């Protein structure tokens, strides 16, 4: 097996890890925002319910009791809805996946540097590549699913527009200057 073929595979895997890492970071941000909004919504609904009950108890106006009942029903419904989701836990799972992928991403950079510097034999390159690929697959299988919105945000953050295909120029944007392939991006 030629080292060039290994290098192409390594670069492709590296690009996937970069995208997946960024997608999990964006998914974590979305889940954190959802958790924060849910907490504030719960606080507001509980405050309105409490205020409505307190006002209806101290007032002779029966209409306030119905307003309090309306807010109590909304609060109960929202609480039941929240039991179906745990965005805080999901955010933590995305954060853990992103951290694992960050370590793998850095290992790919080191492997690419070793390949470019001819520091490894073809067999060593293959073994390290296969090991990193296995680590990546393990994270991919155990990580929570991401949304298309998270992927879109990740793609925008990385300034890319293609799904899982990477030109040399695209991958070069993620790599240090001395590991870049394209001439306009390479330091002489």
CSV table of C-alpha atoms in Angstrom, one decimal:
chain,number,residue,atom,x,y,z
A,1,UNK,CA,0.0,0.0,0.0
A,2,UNK,CA,1.4,3.4,-1.0
A,3,UNK,CA,1.9,6.0,1.7
A,4,UNK,CA,0.0,8.5,-0.6
A,5,UNK,CA,-3.1,6.3,-0.4
A,6,UNK,CA,-2.7,6.1,3.4
A,7,UNK,CA,-2.3,9.9,3.5
A,8,UNK,CA,-5.4,10.5,1.5
A,9,UNK,CA,-7.4,8.2,3.8
A,10,UNK,CA,-6.0,9.8,6.9
A,11,UNK,CA,-6.8,13.3,5.6
A,12,UNK,CA,-10.4,12.2,4.8
A,13,UNK,CA,-10.8,10.7,8.3
A,14,UNK,CA,-9.3,13.8,9.8
A,15,UNK,CA,-11.8,16.0,8.0
A,16,UNK,CA,-14.7,13.9,9.2
A,17,UNK,CA,-13.4,14.1,12.8
A,18,UNK,CA,-13.1,17.9,12.5
A,19,UNK,CA,-16.7,18.3,11.2
A,20,UNK,CA,-18.1,15.8,13.8
A,21,UNK,CA,-16.2,17.6,16.6
A,22,UNK,CA,-17.6,21.0,15.6
A,23,UNK,CA,-21.1,19.5,15.1
A,24,UNK,CA,-21.1,18.2,18.7
A,25,UNK,CA,-19.9,21.5,20.0
A,26,UNK,CA,-22.8,23.2,18.2
A,27,UNK,CA,-25.3,20.6,19.4
A,28,UNK,CA,-24.1,21.2,23.0
A,29,UNK,CA,-24.6,24.9,22.5
A,30,UNK,CA,-28.2,24.3,21.2
A,31,UNK,CA,-29.0,22.0,24.1
A,32,UNK,CA,-27.6,24.4,26.6
A,33,UNK,CA,-29.8,27.2,25.1
A,34,UNK,CA,-32.8,25.0,25.2
A,35,UNK,CA,-32.1,24.0,28.9
A,36,UNK,CA,-31.7,27.7,29.8
A,37,UNK,CA,-34.9,28.7,28.0
A,38,UNK,CA,-36.9,25.9,29.6
A,39,UNK,CA,-35.7,26.9,33.1
A,40,UNK,CA,-36.7,30.5,32.6
A,41,UNK,CA,-40.0,29.5,31.1
A,42,UNK,CA,-40.6,27.3,34.2
A,43,UNK,CA,-39.7,30.1,36.5
A,44,UNK,CA,-42.0,32.6,34.7
A,45,UNK,CA,-45.0,30.1,34.7
A,46,UNK,CA,-44.5,29.3,38.3
A,47,UNK,CA,-44.3,33.0,39.2
A,48,UNK,CA,-47.5,33.7,37.3
A,49,UNK,CA,-49.3,30.8,38.9
A,50,UNK,CA,-48.2,31.8,42.4
A,51,UNK,CA,-49.1,35.4,41.7
A,52,UNK,CA,-52.5,34.4,40.3
A,53,UNK,CA,-53.2,32.2,43.3
A,54,UNK,CA,-52.1,34.8,45.8
A,55,UNK,CA,-54.1,37.5,44.1
A,56,UNK,CA,-57.2,35.4,43.9
A,57,UNK,CA,-57.0,34.4,47.6
A,58,UNK,CA,-56.7,38.1,48.7
A,59,UNK,CA,-59.3,39.4,46.2
A,60,UNK,CA,-63.1,38.9,45.9
A,61,UNK,CA,-62.7,38.8,42.1
A,62,UNK,CA,-63.6,35.2,40.9
A,63,UNK,CA,-62.0,36.0,37.4
A,64,UNK,CA,-58.6,36.0,39.0
A,65,UNK,CA,-59.2,32.4,40.2
A,66,UNK,CA,-59.7,31.4,36.6
A,67,UNK,CA,-56.6,33.2,35.5
A,68,UNK,CA,-54.6,31.4,38.3
A,69,UNK,CA,-56.2,28.1,37.2
A,70,UNK,CA,-55.2,28.8,33.6
A,71,UNK,CA,-51.5,29.5,34.6
A,72,UNK,CA,-51.5,26.4,36.9
A,73,UNK,CA,-52.7,24.3,33.9
A,74,UNK,CA,-50.0,25.8,31.7
A,75,UNK,CA,-47.3,25.2,34.3
A,76,UNK,CA,-48.4,21.5,34.8
A,77,UNK,CA,-48.5,21.0,31.0
A,78,UNK,CA,-45.0,22.5,30.6
A,79,UNK,CA,-43.7,20.5,33.5
A,80,UNK,CA,-45.0,17.3,31.9
A,81,UNK,CA,-43.5,18.3,28.6
A,82,UNK,CA,-40.1,18.9,30.3
A,83,UNK,CA,-40.1,15.4,31.7
A,84,UNK,CA,-39.8,14.0,28.1
A,85,UNK,CA,-36.5,15.8,27.5
A,86,UNK,CA,-33.2,16.4,29.4
A,87,UNK,CA,-31.3,19.0,27.4
A,88,UNK,CA,-28.8,19.5,30.2
A,89,UNK,CA,-27.8,15.8,30.1
A,90,UNK,CA,-27.8,15.8,26.3
A,91,UNK,CA,-25.5,18.8,26.4
A,92,UNK,CA,-23.1,17.0,28.7
A,93,UNK,CA,-23.1,14.0,26.3
A,94,UNK,CA,-22.3,16.2,23.3
A,95,UNK,CA,-19.6,17.9,25.3
A,96,UNK,CA,-18.0,14.5,26.2
A,97,UNK,CA,-18.2,13.4,22.6
A,98,UNK,CA,-16.6,16.7,21.4
A,99,UNK,CA,-13.8,16.3,24.0
A,100,UNK,CA,-13.1,12.7,22.8
A,101,UNK,CA,-13.1,13.8,19.2
A,102,UNK,CA,-10.7,16.7,20.0
A,103,UNK,CA,-8.1,14.3,21.3
A,104,UNK,CA,-8.6,12.1,18.2
A,105,UNK,CA,-8.3,15.2,16.0
A,106,UNK,CA,-5.0,16.1,17.6
A,107,UNK,CA,-3.7,12.6,17.1
A,108,UNK,CA,-4.6,12.8,13.4
A,109,UNK,CA,-2.5,16.0,13.1
A,110,UNK,CA,0.4,14.3,14.8
A,111,UNK,CA,0.1,11.3,12.5
A,112,UNK,CA,-0.1,13.6,9.4
A,113,UNK,CA,3.1,15.3,10.6
A,114,UNK,CA,4.8,12.0,11.0
A,115,UNK,CA,3.8,10.9,7.6
A,116,UNK,CA,4.9,14.1,6.0
A,117,UNK,CA,8.2,13.9,7.8
A,118,UNK,CA,8.7,10.2,6.8
A,119,UNK,CA,9.1,9.3,10.5
A,120,UNK,CA,7.0,6.2,10.2
A,121,UNK,CA,7.0,3.1,8.0
A,122,UNK,CA,4.0,2.3,5.8
A,123,UNK,CA,3.0,-0.4,8.3
A,124,UNK,CA,3.3,2.0,11.3
A,125,UNK,CA,1.2,4.5,9.4
A,126,UNK,CA,-1.4,1.9,8.6
A,127,UNK,CA,-1.5,0.7,12.2
A,128,UNK,CA,-1.9,4.2,13.7
A,129,UNK,CA,-4.5,5.1,11.0
A,130,UNK,CA,-6.5,2.0,11.8
A,131,UNK,CA,-6.2,2.7,15.6
A,132,UNK,CA,-7.5,6.2,15.2
A,133,UNK,CA,-10.2,5.1,12.9
A,134,UNK,CA,-11.4,2.6,15.5
A,135,UNK,CA,-11.4,5.2,18.2
A,136,UNK,CA,-13.4,7.5,16.0
A,137,UNK,CA,-15.9,4.8,15.2
A,138,UNK,CA,-16.3,4.1,18.9
A,139,UNK,CA,-17.1,7.7,19.6
A,140,UNK,CA,-19.4,7.9,16.6
A,141,UNK,CA,-21.4,4.9,17.8
A,142,UNK,CA,-21.8,6.0,21.4
A,143,UNK,CA,-22.3,9.8,20.9
A,144,UNK,CA,-25.8,11.2,20.9
A,145,UNK,CA,-27.3,12.0,17.5
A,146,UNK,CA,-26.8,15.5,16.2
A,147,UNK,CA,-29.4,17.6,14.4
A,148,UNK,CA,-29.2,19.1,10.9
A,149,UNK,CA,-29.3,22.5,12.6
A,150,UNK,CA,-26.1,21.6,14.6
A,151,UNK,CA,-24.4,20.4,11.4
A,152,UNK,CA,-25.4,23.5,9.6
A,153,UNK,CA,-24.0,25.7,12.3
A,154,UNK,CA,-20.8,23.6,12.4
A,155,UNK,CA,-20.4,23.9,8.6
A,156,UNK,CA,-21.0,27.7,8.8
A,157,UNK,CA,-18.5,27.9,11.7
A,158,UNK,CA,-15.9,26.0,9.6
A,159,UNK,CA,-16.8,28.0,6.5
A,160,UNK,CA,-17.6,25.0,4.4
A,161,UNK,CA,-20.4,24.0,2.2
A,162,UNK,CA,-19.9,20.3,1.3
A,163,UNK,CA,-21.1,17.2,3.2
A,164,UNK,CA,-18.4,14.8,4.1
A,165,UNK,CA,-16.2,15.5,1.1
A,166,UNK,CA,-13.1,17.5,1.5
A,167,UNK,CA,-10.8,19.1,-1.1
A,168,UNK,CA,-7.2,19.6,-0.2
A,169,UNK,CA,-8.0,23.3,0.3
A,170,UNK,CA,-10.7,22.5,2.8
A,171,UNK,CA,-8.6,20.2,4.9
A,172,UNK,CA,-5.7,22.6,4.6
A,173,UNK,CA,-7.7,25.2,6.4
A,174,UNK,CA,-7.8,23.0,9.5
A,175,UNK,CA,-4.1,22.1,9.4
A,176,UNK,CA,-1.0,24.0,10.5
A,177,UNK,CA,0.8,25.7,7.6
A,178,UNK,CA,3.7,23.1,7.4
A,179,UNK,CA,1.2,20.2,6.9
A,180,UNK,CA,-0.8,21.9,4.1
A,181,UNK,CA,-0.8,20.4,0.6
A,182,UNK,CA,-1.9,23.1,-1.7
A,183,UNK,CA,0.8,25.5,-2.9
A,184,UNK,CA,-1.1,28.7,-2.1
A,185,UNK,CA,-1.4,27.6,1.6
A,186,UNK,CA,2.0,26.1,2.0
A,187,UNK,CA,5.0,27.8,3.6
A,188,UNK,CA,8.2,27.4,1.6
